[in-house]
Amino acid sequence: MSYPLPNPAAPHASAQATLRLLATSDMHINLRGYDYFADRPSAAGGLARIATLVRQQRHSAENSLLVDNGDFLQGSLIGDYIAYERPDDNPASHPAIAAMNRLNYDVVGLGNHEFNFGIDFLETALNDARFPVISSNVFSPAQAQRHSIFEQSFMPPFAILSRQITCDDGSTQPLRVGFFSVLPPQVMVWDRRHVLGRVEIRDIVETARTLVPKIRAEGADIVIALCHSGIGDEQYRPDMEHAAIPLAGIAGIDAMVCGHSHLQFPGPDHAASPQIDPDAGTLCGTPAIMPGFGGNVLGQIDLTLLREGNIWRVKSHESRLIPTAARGADHRLLPLIEEDEEVLACTETAHAETLSYLRRPVGAIDRAVHSYFSMLGTDASVQMVTQAQSHHLRSLIEGTEWEGLPVLSAAAPFKTGGRGGPDNYTDLTSGALTIGNLADLYVFPNMFRAVHVTGTQLAGWLERAAGAFCQITAGGQDQMLLDPDFPSYNFDVIDGLTYEIDLTQPSRFTARGQMQNPAACRITNLRHNGALVEPGARFLVATNSFRAGGGGDFPGAEGDSVVLRGHKTSRDILLDYVQSGAAEGLDHREIWSFVPAGKATVLFDTSPSARAHIDEIAHFAPELLGDLDSGFTRFRLTL
C-alpha cells in the first residue's frame, strides 16, 4: 500500500461536518442467520443482517466509513469447511471476503483468530480483498530493529483514506482519516505453531505510541484505532491482552473501535470508572465503541468535526449500538431486520457446500449428550472429548519412553451459554452423529498436544479452572454460582482423576489467570486410581495446542512442558474415536463434584431446554425460578 502525501494548505475558514463511523468486530464468519453447529436458521446476527443496517445508516448520513475490527475468518463451521475441506483448486473467493467486498468496507484490521488456519491461508484469503487490510503490531522477524519497525511489516501498518466530505453548510472539504490496527501479542502463544518464526507481535500500547505520531506526520487529519483488544485494566503493563484503556490515553487518537472480548460498549457490560464512561461511550475521554460479536449489533460513532484553518478536530460525538435482533415477550430471539440479498447471494455456494459437509454421517452414540449442566459436574459432552484424547495419546506413546506414565486428559465445555446467549449449548440426541455434531462438541480448530506435569502442577491446573465459580458463604442463600467474566473454555476437567471443589474458599486466580491468592486451595481430595496425588508424581496430560502453548495461563501448561505434538486437529481425533464405534459405549463416570456447603443455595442460569433434563441434577434439589429477560432460565440449587 502506498501512503499519499500530506494534504496541501487549505483555506483558513471554519467548517463543520459529521462523519459516521460504522463498525463490525468479531464477526467470526457469521455471514448469514444460520447456526451451523445446530444446523438450523438463527435470528442471531450475521453479516447479511448487518449489511441491511449498513445500507440504511449510510443512506441517512452525508459522510460515512465502514470498518471491521478483526476475527472475520474463523468461528463458524463454514470457516472450518473453507480452511480444511474445500478443494485447493476451487477458484472462488473466501465467502467472508466476498461478502465484505460487496459491502465496500473502507478498511479492515486483523484479529487474533485470523491466524488460526495459518499465515499461508490468511494471505491467500486476503488476495481477493478489495479493501485495505492493516495490522500494526505484527512484524516479520527480519524487521526486528526498533528504529525501523514501521518501514516493513507483515501487513501495511496503517492506512490514510482521503475523502471529500460534505459540511453542514453544503460545501465540501478534504479530510484525511488515518487508521491503525492492533491485536493481542498473546497470538504468539495461542497460535504458536503457525506464527513462530514467521512473525513476531509487539506490545499494543508501545506500538501505538510510536505509530500515531507517524500517521499524523503522514498527513492524517484524524486518527482512528482499530483495537482488537478488550476493555480491561486501567493501569498499563507490557503485553496486555485487554489494553483498550491505556491505548485510549495516547495523545492523537480521536476515536476507537474495540473488540476481542465479545462485549458491548457503550452499555452496561462495563462499569463506570474515572476512565470509562459507559453512557457517553468514552475511554479516557476518547470516543469508543465495541460492537459485540457475530453481528449481533452494528457499532456507530457520529463524529462532529470542526475545521479551523488547516486543522480538523473532534468537537463532539454520539455513540450507539444498533441491534439486529431482540427478545420477544416469550424471551425468544427475534430478528429486527431482513437479511441483505446481495450478501446471501454471494455466500450461497459456500453455504450449500458447508451444509452438505456438516450433514455427513460419521458414527453414533447410545445416549443423549448435552452441555446444559457442564458447570455442575461431569457431563458426557466433555467426556467424549477427554476419552477420545486419552485413546489417541495411549496409541502415540506405545514403545516410547513415556509409555509407563499415567495418562490423563483435559478438556473444557465450549458451549455453556455465557456471552453466546441461551441458545449456545450442545444438545445431541442418541443415534447417528454427523460432522456438524462433532463440530458442536469441539468448536475450535486446535491441534492435539500432550504435556508432562507433576502432581503439584496438576493441582494448580485445576485451581485455575476452579476460578470459574464465585466464592460462596456456607449456609448462605441465593448466591450467584458462576463468575460471568470467566469463559467456559477455560474450565478444564481432567479425566483420569477424581477431585472436589470447595466453593467456600477464595479462588487462587483471577478470571484472566493472574495469581491473586497464592495460598488459596479450592481443589480437595485429588486422587488418581483412588490414591491421593503426591506433589512429585508424574503424569502425561492429553490436551490441545491452545492450552499446551500457554493459552489461559494454566500451571503445567505454559509452553515448556509439551512432549508430544500431534499432527491431527482435536476434532479429527474425536472423529476417529467416533468412527471406531467407541463413543457408542461411552464410559460416563464422575470426575469432580462440589464439597457440600452447609445447604447454601446458589443461582444457576442455563437454557430453557435444560428443563427436559432436570432429573440429572436432582441431587442439587433444583427449584425453577423462571425465565430471565436475557432468555436464560434460572434455577436455585442447594449445595
mmCIF file of N, CA, C and O in Angstrom, residues 455-546:
data_model
loop_
_atom_site.group_PDB
_atom_site.id
_atom_site.type_symbol
_atom_site.label_atom_id
_atom_site.label_comp_id
_atom_site.label_asym_id
_atom_site.label_seq_id
_atom_site.Cartn_x
_atom_site.Cartn_y
_atom_site.Cartn_z
ATOM 1 N N GLY A 455 2.363 -33.697 40.071
ATOM 2 C CA GLY A 455 1.168 -33.606 40.886
ATOM 3 C C GLY A 455 0.895 -32.183 41.338
ATOM 4 O O GLY A 455 -0.258 -31.738 41.386
ATOM 5 N N THR A 456 1.944 -31.452 41.682
ATOM 6 C CA THR A 456 1.776 -30.052 42.084
ATOM 7 C C THR A 456 1.208 -29.218 40.944
ATOM 8 O O THR A 456 0.312 -28.385 41.136
ATOM 9 N N GLN A 457 1.715 -29.430 39.730
ATOM 10 C CA GLN A 457 1.201 -28.687 38.582
ATOM 11 C C GLN A 457 -0.245 -29.067 38.261
ATOM 12 O O GLN A 457 -1.055 -28.207 37.898
ATOM 13 N N LEU A 458 -0.571 -30.356 38.427
ATOM 14 C CA LEU A 458 -1.955 -30.767 38.212
ATOM 15 C C LEU A 458 -2.906 -30.030 39.146
ATOM 16 O O LEU A 458 -3.966 -29.547 38.730
ATOM 17 N N ALA A 459 -2.534 -29.947 40.416
ATOM 18 C CA ALA A 459 -3.372 -29.259 41.386
ATOM 19 C C ALA A 459 -3.524 -27.789 41.006
ATOM 20 O O ALA A 459 -4.627 -27.215 41.096
ATOM 21 N N GLY A 460 -2.426 -27.156 40.561
ATOM 22 C CA GLY A 460 -2.503 -25.764 40.134
ATOM 23 C C GLY A 460 -3.365 -25.590 38.901
ATOM 24 O O GLY A 460 -4.106 -24.600 38.766
ATOM 25 N N TRP A 461 -3.263 -26.530 37.980
ATOM 26 C CA TRP A 461 -4.084 -26.519 36.763
ATOM 27 C C TRP A 461 -5.567 -26.490 37.148
ATOM 28 O O TRP A 461 -6.351 -25.683 36.623
ATOM 29 N N LEU A 462 -5.936 -27.359 38.060
ATOM 30 C CA LEU A 462 -7.341 -27.433 38.471
ATOM 31 C C LEU A 462 -7.763 -26.219 39.296
ATOM 32 O O LEU A 462 -8.920 -25.795 39.237
ATOM 33 N N GLU A 463 -6.833 -25.652 40.072
ATOM 34 C CA GLU A 463 -7.147 -24.425 40.801
ATOM 35 C C GLU A 463 -7.475 -23.300 39.819
ATOM 36 O O GLU A 463 -8.390 -22.501 40.052
ATOM 37 N N ARG A 464 -6.727 -23.236 38.739
ATOM 38 C CA ARG A 464 -7.009 -22.222 37.713
ATOM 39 C C ARG A 464 -8.406 -22.426 37.139
ATOM 40 O O ARG A 464 -9.165 -21.466 36.969
ATOM 41 N N ALA A 465 -8.760 -23.660 36.852
ATOM 42 C CA ALA A 465 -10.084 -23.945 36.297
ATOM 43 C C ALA A 465 -11.189 -23.629 37.288
ATOM 44 O O ALA A 465 -12.271 -23.155 36.915
ATOM 45 N N ALA A 466 -10.932 -23.867 38.575
ATOM 46 C CA ALA A 466 -11.954 -23.653 39.600
ATOM 47 C C ALA A 466 -12.278 -22.179 39.811
ATOM 48 O O ALA A 466 -13.237 -21.844 40.517
ATOM 49 N N GLY A 467 -11.523 -21.288 39.187
ATOM 50 C CA GLY A 467 -11.856 -19.868 39.224
ATOM 51 C C GLY A 467 -13.120 -19.535 38.464
ATOM 52 O O GLY A 467 -13.574 -18.381 38.484
ATOM 53 N N ALA A 468 -13.717 -20.512 37.811
ATOM 54 C CA ALA A 468 -14.976 -20.291 37.099
ATOM 55 C C ALA A 468 -16.113 -19.925 38.045
ATOM 56 O O ALA A 468 -17.127 -19.364 37.611
ATOM 57 N N PHE A 469 -15.951 -20.255 39.337
ATOM 58 C CA PHE A 469 -17.049 -20.104 40.285
ATOM 59 C C PHE A 469 -16.825 -18.932 41.230
ATOM 60 O O PHE A 469 -15.691 -18.614 41.599
ATOM 61 N N CYS A 470 -17.917 -18.319 41.639
ATOM 62 C CA CYS A 470 -17.858 -17.294 42.679
ATOM 63 C C CYS A 470 -17.591 -17.956 44.034
ATOM 64 O O CYS A 470 -17.942 -19.126 44.238
ATOM 65 N N GLN A 471 -16.986 -17.227 44.926
ATOM 66 C CA GLN A 471 -16.856 -17.718 46.291
ATOM 67 C C GLN A 471 -18.199 -17.571 46.988
ATOM 68 O O GLN A 471 -18.876 -16.541 46.864
ATOM 69 N N ILE A 472 -18.602 -18.599 47.721
ATOM 70 C CA ILE A 472 -19.891 -18.551 48.408
ATOM 71 C C ILE A 472 -19.682 -18.732 49.909
ATOM 72 O O ILE A 472 -18.647 -19.226 50.352
ATOM 73 N N THR A 473 -20.675 -18.326 50.654
ATOM 74 C CA THR A 473 -20.660 -18.474 52.109
ATOM 75 C C THR A 473 -21.436 -19.720 52.486
ATOM 76 O O THR A 473 -22.569 -19.917 52.028
ATOM 77 N N ALA A 474 -20.841 -20.582 53.296
ATOM 78 C CA ALA A 474 -21.529 -21.800 53.726
ATOM 79 C C ALA A 474 -22.842 -21.429 54.396
ATOM 80 O O ALA A 474 -22.891 -20.562 55.275
ATOM 81 N N GLY A 475 -23.914 -22.061 53.943
ATOM 82 C CA GLY A 475 -25.222 -21.792 54.509
ATOM 83 C C GLY A 475 -25.897 -20.548 53.980
ATOM 84 O O GLY A 475 -27.073 -20.299 54.284
ATOM 85 N N GLY A 476 -25.187 -19.743 53.177
ATOM 86 C CA GLY A 476 -25.772 -18.524 52.617
ATOM 87 C C GLY A 476 -26.835 -18.838 51.573
ATOM 88 O O GLY A 476 -26.914 -19.948 51.049
ATOM 89 N N GLN A 477 -27.629 -17.837 51.266
ATOM 90 C CA GLN A 477 -28.773 -18.065 50.384
ATOM 91 C C GLN A 477 -28.645 -17.251 49.090
ATOM 92 O O GLN A 477 -28.205 -16.097 49.094
ATOM 93 N N ASP A 478 -29.043 -17.903 48.009
ATOM 94 C CA ASP A 478 -29.204 -17.280 46.690
ATOM 95 C C ASP A 478 -27.974 -16.476 46.253
ATOM 96 O O ASP A 478 -28.045 -15.304 45.884
ATOM 97 N N GLN A 479 -26.846 -17.143 46.273
ATOM 98 C CA GLN A 479 -25.593 -16.549 45.811
ATOM 99 C C GLN A 479 -25.335 -16.983 44.370
ATOM 100 O O GLN A 479 -25.625 -18.117 43.990
ATOM 101 N N MET A 480 -24.790 -16.093 43.561
ATOM 102 C CA MET A 480 -24.503 -16.445 42.171
ATOM 103 C C MET A 480 -23.403 -17.504 42.129
ATOM 104 O O MET A 480 -22.385 -17.387 42.816
ATOM 105 N N LEU A 481 -23.595 -18.513 41.299
ATOM 106 C CA LEU A 481 -22.641 -19.622 41.232
ATOM 107 C C LEU A 481 -21.465 -19.309 40.314
ATOM 108 O O LEU A 481 -20.316 -19.560 40.662
ATOM 109 N N LEU A 482 -21.744 -18.781 39.128
ATOM 110 C CA LEU A 482 -20.706 -18.647 38.103
ATOM 111 C C LEU A 482 -20.213 -17.212 37.996
ATOM 112 O O LEU A 482 -20.999 -16.261 38.051
ATOM 113 N N ASP A 483 -18.897 -17.063 37.823
ATOM 114 C CA ASP A 483 -18.295 -15.769 37.568
ATOM 115 C C ASP A 483 -18.535 -15.424 36.093
ATOM 116 O O ASP A 483 -18.035 -16.119 35.208
ATOM 117 N N PRO A 484 -19.310 -14.375 35.792
ATOM 118 C CA PRO A 484 -19.637 -14.075 34.393
ATOM 119 C C PRO A 484 -18.440 -13.677 33.553
ATOM 120 O O PRO A 484 -18.509 -13.687 32.318
ATOM 121 N N ASP A 485 -17.324 -13.303 34.186
ATOM 122 C CA ASP A 485 -16.130 -12.908 33.437
ATOM 123 C C ASP A 485 -15.237 -14.090 33.074
ATOM 124 O O ASP A 485 -14.220 -13.910 32.390
ATOM 125 N N PHE A 486 -15.606 -15.282 33.520
ATOM 126 C CA PHE A 486 -14.767 -16.467 33.292
ATOM 127 C C PHE A 486 -15.328 -17.243 32.100
ATOM 128 O O PHE A 486 -16.440 -17.754 32.147
ATOM 129 N N PRO A 487 -14.556 -17.362 30.999
ATOM 130 C CA PRO A 487 -15.054 -18.117 29.843
ATOM 131 C C PRO A 487 -15.020 -19.624 30.101
ATOM 132 O O PRO A 487 -14.052 -20.143 30.658
ATOM 133 N N SER A 488 -16.055 -20.309 29.682
ATOM 134 C CA SER A 488 -16.145 -21.742 29.972
ATOM 135 C C SER A 488 -15.044 -22.539 29.305
ATOM 136 O O SER A 488 -14.686 -23.626 29.773
ATOM 137 N N TYR A 489 -14.460 -22.021 28.213
ATOM 138 C CA TYR A 489 -13.389 -22.785 27.566
ATOM 139 C C TYR A 489 -12.131 -22.860 28.424
ATOM 140 O O TYR A 489 -11.188 -23.565 28.081
ATOM 141 N N ASN A 490 -12.112 -22.146 29.547
ATOM 142 C CA ASN A 490 -11.005 -22.289 30.500
ATOM 143 C C ASN A 490 -11.384 -23.139 31.708
ATOM 144 O O ASN A 490 -10.585 -23.255 32.645
ATOM 145 N N PHE A 491 -12.571 -23.724 31.687
ATOM 146 C CA PHE A 491 -12.954 -24.607 32.786
ATOM 147 C C PHE A 491 -12.549 -26.040 32.441
ATOM 148 O O PHE A 491 -13.364 -26.883 32.068
ATOM 149 N N ASP A 492 -11.263 -26.337 32.556
ATOM 150 C CA ASP A 492 -10.767 -27.670 32.212
ATOM 151 C C ASP A 492 -11.199 -28.703 33.245
ATOM 152 O O ASP A 492 -11.089 -28.487 34.460
ATOM 153 N N VAL A 493 -11.656 -29.820 32.743
ATOM 154 C CA VAL A 493 -11.898 -31.028 33.530
ATOM 155 C C VAL A 493 -10.805 -32.023 33.155
ATOM 156 O O VAL A 493 -10.504 -32.197 31.973
ATOM 157 N N ILE A 494 -10.185 -32.661 34.154
ATOM 158 C CA ILE A 494 -9.106 -33.608 33.860
ATOM 159 C C ILE A 494 -9.588 -35.027 34.153
ATOM 160 O O ILE A 494 -9.752 -35.428 35.313
ATOM 161 N N ASP A 495 -9.832 -35.752 33.081
ATOM 162 C CA ASP A 495 -10.300 -37.134 33.160
ATOM 163 C C ASP A 495 -9.127 -38.038 33.546
ATOM 164 O O ASP A 495 -7.992 -37.844 33.102
ATOM 165 N N GLY A 496 -9.406 -39.043 34.392
ATOM 166 C CA GLY A 496 -8.378 -39.915 34.937
ATOM 167 C C GLY A 496 -8.102 -39.603 36.393
ATOM 168 O O GLY A 496 -7.408 -40.361 37.080
ATOM 169 N N LEU A 497 -8.653 -38.484 36.865
ATOM 170 C CA LEU A 497 -8.575 -38.088 38.265
ATOM 171 C C LEU A 497 -9.970 -38.026 38.855
ATOM 172 O O LEU A 497 -10.966 -38.026 38.134
ATOM 173 N N THR A 498 -10.044 -37.943 40.168
ATOM 174 C CA THR A 498 -11.272 -37.548 40.858
ATOM 175 C C THR A 498 -10.890 -36.452 41.846
ATOM 176 O O THR A 498 -9.801 -36.462 42.415
ATOM 177 N N TYR A 499 -11.794 -35.492 42.032
ATOM 178 C CA TYR A 499 -11.498 -34.383 42.937
ATOM 179 C C TYR A 499 -12.788 -33.641 43.275
ATOM 180 O O TYR A 499 -13.837 -33.832 42.632
ATOM 181 N N GLU A 500 -12.675 -32.790 44.288
ATOM 182 C CA GLU A 500 -13.804 -31.973 44.710
ATOM 183 C C GLU A 500 -13.398 -30.511 44.691
ATOM 184 O O GLU A 500 -12.209 -30.177 44.826
ATOM 185 N N ILE A 501 -14.402 -29.624 44.536
ATOM 186 C CA ILE A 501 -14.173 -28.182 44.502
ATOM 187 C C ILE A 501 -14.912 -27.549 45.670
ATOM 188 O O ILE A 501 -16.139 -27.676 45.783
ATOM 189 N N ASP A 502 -14.171 -26.866 46.534
ATOM 190 C CA ASP A 502 -14.733 -26.221 47.720
ATOM 191 C C ASP A 502 -14.966 -24.745 47.417
ATOM 192 O O ASP A 502 -14.033 -23.931 47.399
ATOM 193 N N LEU A 503 -16.218 -24.377 47.185
ATOM 194 C CA LEU A 503 -16.542 -23.014 46.777
ATOM 195 C C LEU A 503 -16.554 -22.033 47.940
ATOM 196 O O LEU A 503 -16.679 -20.821 47.711
ATOM 197 N N THR A 504 -16.417 -22.511 49.151
ATOM 198 C CA THR A 504 -16.326 -21.565 50.275
ATOM 199 C C THR A 504 -14.937 -20.934 50.355
ATOM 200 O O THR A 504 -14.735 -19.967 51.092
ATOM 201 N N GLN A 505 -13.994 -21.471 49.595
ATOM 202 C CA GLN A 505 -12.636 -20.935 49.576
ATOM 203 C C GLN A 505 -12.491 -19.922 48.435
ATOM 204 O O GLN A 505 -13.157 -20.024 47.405
ATOM 205 N N PRO A 506 -11.611 -18.934 48.602
ATOM 206 C CA PRO A 506 -11.397 -17.972 47.509
ATOM 207 C C PRO A 506 -10.677 -18.631 46.342
ATOM 208 O O PRO A 506 -10.011 -19.653 46.496
ATOM 209 N N SER A 507 -10.812 -18.035 45.178
ATOM 210 C CA SER A 507 -10.100 -18.533 44.005
ATOM 211 C C SER A 507 -8.641 -18.108 44.068
ATOM 212 O O SER A 507 -8.321 -16.977 44.439
ATOM 213 N N ARG A 508 -7.758 -19.022 43.688
ATOM 214 C CA ARG A 508 -6.337 -18.700 43.667
ATOM 215 C C ARG A 508 -6.014 -17.711 42.543
ATOM 216 O O ARG A 508 -5.091 -16.912 42.659
ATOM 217 N N PHE A 509 -6.790 -17.762 41.459
ATOM 218 C CA PHE A 509 -6.509 -16.954 40.284
ATOM 219 C C PHE A 509 -7.689 -16.051 39.950
ATOM 220 O O PHE A 509 -8.835 -16.352 40.266
ATOM 221 N N THR A 510 -7.422 -14.954 39.265
ATOM 222 C CA THR A 510 -8.487 -14.123 38.721
ATOM 223 C C THR A 510 -9.093 -14.825 37.512
ATOM 224 O O THR A 510 -8.560 -15.826 37.010
ATOM 225 N N ALA A 511 -10.185 -14.269 37.007
ATOM 226 C CA ALA A 511 -10.835 -14.856 35.841
ATOM 227 C C ALA A 511 -9.900 -14.888 34.638
ATOM 228 O O ALA A 511 -10.036 -15.742 33.766
ATOM 229 N N ARG A 512 -8.913 -13.982 34.590
ATOM 230 C CA ARG A 512 -7.984 -13.934 33.463
ATOM 231 C C ARG A 512 -6.680 -14.652 33.749
ATOM 232 O O ARG A 512 -5.722 -14.545 32.990
ATOM 233 N N GLY A 513 -6.596 -15.361 34.876
ATOM 234 C CA GLY A 513 -5.445 -16.206 35.127
ATOM 235 C C GLY A 513 -4.324 -15.593 35.915
ATOM 236 O O GLY A 513 -3.259 -16.201 36.039
ATOM 237 N N GLN A 514 -4.536 -14.416 36.484
ATOM 238 C CA GLN A 514 -3.496 -13.790 37.289
ATOM 239 C C GLN A 514 -3.564 -14.290 38.723
ATOM 240 O O GLN A 514 -4.669 -14.421 39.285
ATOM 241 N N MET A 515 -2.424 -14.573 39.315
ATOM 242 C CA MET A 515 -2.380 -15.033 40.701
ATOM 243 C C MET A 515 -2.888 -13.922 41.625
ATOM 244 O O MET A 515 -2.436 -12.790 41.553
ATOM 245 N N GLN A 516 -3.853 -14.275 42.505
ATOM 246 C CA GLN A 516 -4.351 -13.282 43.449
ATOM 247 C C GLN A 516 -4.338 -13.775 44.895
ATOM 248 O O GLN A 516 -4.198 -12.976 45.816
ATOM 249 N N ASN A 517 -4.463 -15.083 45.098
ATOM 250 C CA ASN A 517 -4.429 -15.668 46.444
ATOM 251 C C ASN A 517 -3.542 -16.905 46.404
ATOM 252 O O ASN A 517 -4.039 -18.032 46.282
ATOM 253 N N PRO A 518 -2.227 -16.745 46.509
ATOM 254 C CA PRO A 518 -1.316 -17.886 46.320
ATOM 255 C C PRO A 518 -1.582 -19.062 47.248
ATOM 256 O O PRO A 518 -1.322 -20.215 46.871
ATOM 257 N N ALA A 519 -2.110 -18.797 48.441
ATOM 258 C CA ALA A 519 -2.332 -19.885 49.399
ATOM 259 C C ALA A 519 -3.716 -20.499 49.277
ATOM 260 O O ALA A 519 -4.025 -21.482 49.963
ATOM 261 N N ALA A 520 -4.579 -19.933 48.427
ATOM 262 C CA ALA A 520 -5.954 -20.425 48.317
ATOM 263 C C ALA A 520 -5.980 -21.836 47.755
ATOM 264 O O ALA A 520 -5.188 -22.201 46.886
ATOM 265 N N CYS A 521 -6.912 -22.633 48.237
ATOM 266 C CA CYS A 521 -6.998 -24.032 47.812
ATOM 267 C C CYS A 521 -8.463 -24.455 47.732
ATOM 268 O O CYS A 521 -9.101 -24.697 48.751
ATOM 269 N N ARG A 522 -8.979 -24.504 46.529
ATOM 270 C CA ARG A 522 -10.347 -24.979 46.307
ATOM 271 C C ARG A 522 -10.385 -26.475 45.976
ATOM 272 O O ARG A 522 -11.405 -27.119 46.190
ATOM 273 N N ILE A 523 -9.315 -26.998 45.417
ATOM 274 C CA ILE A 523 -9.294 -28.391 44.990
ATOM 275 C C ILE A 523 -8.925 -29.276 46.179
ATOM 276 O O ILE A 523 -7.870 -29.108 46.798
ATOM 277 N N THR A 524 -9.799 -30.196 46.500
ATOM 278 C CA THR A 524 -9.567 -31.116 47.610
ATOM 279 C C THR A 524 -9.750 -32.556 47.137
ATOM 280 O O THR A 524 -10.367 -32.821 46.105
ATOM 281 N N ASN A 525 -9.173 -33.462 47.925
ATOM 282 C CA ASN A 525 -9.354 -34.894 47.686
ATOM 283 C C ASN A 525 -8.973 -35.287 46.258
ATOM 284 O O ASN A 525 -9.663 -36.059 45.600
ATOM 285 N N LEU A 526 -7.848 -34.745 45.796
ATOM 286 C CA LEU A 526 -7.380 -35.022 44.440
ATOM 287 C C LEU A 526 -6.745 -36.402 44.396
ATOM 288 O O LEU A 526 -5.726 -36.652 45.055
ATOM 289 N N ARG A 527 -7.343 -37.290 43.617
ATOM 290 C CA ARG A 527 -6.913 -38.694 43.612
ATOM 291 C C ARG A 527 -6.731 -39.216 42.192
ATOM 292 O O ARG A 527 -7.406 -38.792 41.248
ATOM 293 N N HIS A 528 -5.809 -40.208 42.092
ATOM 294 C CA HIS A 528 -5.609 -40.962 40.863
ATOM 295 C C HIS A 528 -5.658 -42.435 41.220
ATOM 296 O O HIS A 528 -4.920 -42.895 42.094
ATOM 297 N N ASN A 529 -6.572 -43.165 40.578
ATOM 298 C CA ASN A 529 -6.783 -44.579 40.900
ATOM 299 C C ASN A 529 -7.031 -44.787 42.388
ATOM 300 O O ASN A 529 -6.549 -45.751 42.995
ATOM 301 N N GLY A 530 -7.740 -43.865 42.996
ATOM 302 C CA GLY A 530 -8.125 -43.982 44.405
ATOM 303 C C GLY A 530 -7.099 -43.477 45.394
ATOM 304 O O GLY A 530 -7.416 -43.301 46.575
ATOM 305 N N ALA A 531 -5.869 -43.216 44.975
ATOM 306 C CA ALA A 531 -4.809 -42.757 45.880
ATOM 307 C C ALA A 531 -4.619 -41.253 45.724
ATOM 308 O O ALA A 531 -4.704 -40.712 44.614
ATOM 309 N N LEU A 532 -4.328 -40.584 46.837
ATOM 310 C CA LEU A 532 -4.071 -39.153 46.779
ATOM 311 C C LEU A 532 -2.881 -38.860 45.871
ATOM 312 O O LEU A 532 -1.880 -39.591 45.879
ATOM 313 N N VAL A 533 -2.997 -37.811 45.078
ATOM 314 C CA VAL A 533 -1.922 -37.438 44.154
ATOM 315 C C VAL A 533 -0.791 -36.782 44.937
ATOM 316 O O VAL A 533 -0.990 -35.782 45.633
ATOM 317 N N GLU A 534 0.394 -37.350 44.831
ATOM 318 C CA GLU A 534 1.562 -36.799 45.512
ATOM 319 C C GLU A 534 2.141 -35.634 44.711
ATOM 320 O O GLU A 534 2.088 -35.636 43.468
ATOM 321 N N PRO A 535 2.719 -34.633 45.382
ATOM 322 C CA PRO A 535 3.262 -33.471 44.663
ATOM 323 C C PRO A 535 4.267 -33.824 43.580
ATOM 324 O O PRO A 535 4.289 -33.192 42.518
ATOM 325 N N GLY A 536 5.109 -34.836 43.816
ATOM 326 C CA GLY A 536 6.141 -35.166 42.845
ATOM 327 C C GLY A 536 5.730 -36.208 41.824
ATOM 328 O O GLY A 536 6.558 -36.584 40.977
ATOM 329 N N ALA A 537 4.509 -36.690 41.896
ATOM 330 C CA ALA A 537 4.053 -37.690 40.925
ATOM 331 C C ALA A 537 4.088 -37.114 39.513
ATOM 332 O O ALA A 537 3.945 -35.906 39.316
ATOM 333 N N ARG A 538 4.302 -37.997 38.520
ATOM 334 C CA ARG A 538 4.425 -37.548 37.142
ATOM 335 C C ARG A 538 3.311 -38.126 36.289
ATOM 336 O O ARG A 538 2.945 -39.297 36.434
ATOM 337 N N PHE A 539 2.794 -37.289 35.373
ATOM 338 C CA PHE A 539 1.665 -37.679 34.532
ATOM 339 C C PHE A 539 1.853 -37.121 33.122
ATOM 340 O O PHE A 539 2.526 -36.113 32.909
ATOM 341 N N LEU A 540 1.204 -37.767 32.162
ATOM 342 C CA LEU A 540 1.010 -37.205 30.830
ATOM 343 C C LEU A 540 -0.436 -36.738 30.721
ATOM 344 O O LEU A 540 -1.354 -37.477 31.087
ATOM 345 N N VAL A 541 -0.626 -35.534 30.206
ATOM 346 C CA VAL A 541 -1.973 -34.994 30.041
ATOM 347 C C VAL A 541 -2.215 -34.702 28.568
ATOM 348 O O VAL A 541 -1.475 -33.919 27.947
ATOM 349 N N ALA A 542 -3.228 -35.323 28.004
ATOM 350 C CA ALA A 542 -3.654 -35.018 26.641
ATOM 351 C C ALA A 542 -4.455 -33.722 26.668
ATOM 352 O O ALA A 542 -5.359 -33.552 27.483
ATOM 353 N N THR A 543 -4.122 -32.809 25.756
ATOM 354 C CA THR A 543 -4.813 -31.528 25.719
ATOM 355 C C THR A 543 -4.737 -30.993 24.292
ATOM 356 O O THR A 543 -4.573 -31.759 23.333
ATOM 357 N N ASN A 544 -4.853 -29.695 24.132
ATOM 358 C CA ASN A 544 -4.831 -29.098 22.798
ATOM 359 C C ASN A 544 -3.718 -28.063 22.688
ATOM 360 O O ASN A 544 -3.107 -27.672 23.683
ATOM 361 N N SER A 545 -3.474 -27.605 21.477
ATOM 362 C CA SER A 545 -2.360 -26.693 21.227
ATOM 363 C C SER A 545 -2.546 -25.345 21.909
ATOM 364 O O SER A 545 -1.564 -24.712 22.320
ATOM 365 N N PHE A 546 -3.769 -24.880 22.028
ATOM 366 C CA PHE A 546 -4.021 -23.602 22.716
ATOM 367 C C PHE A 546 -3.616 -23.690 24.179
ATOM 368 O O PHE A 546 -2.877 -22.855 24.697
#
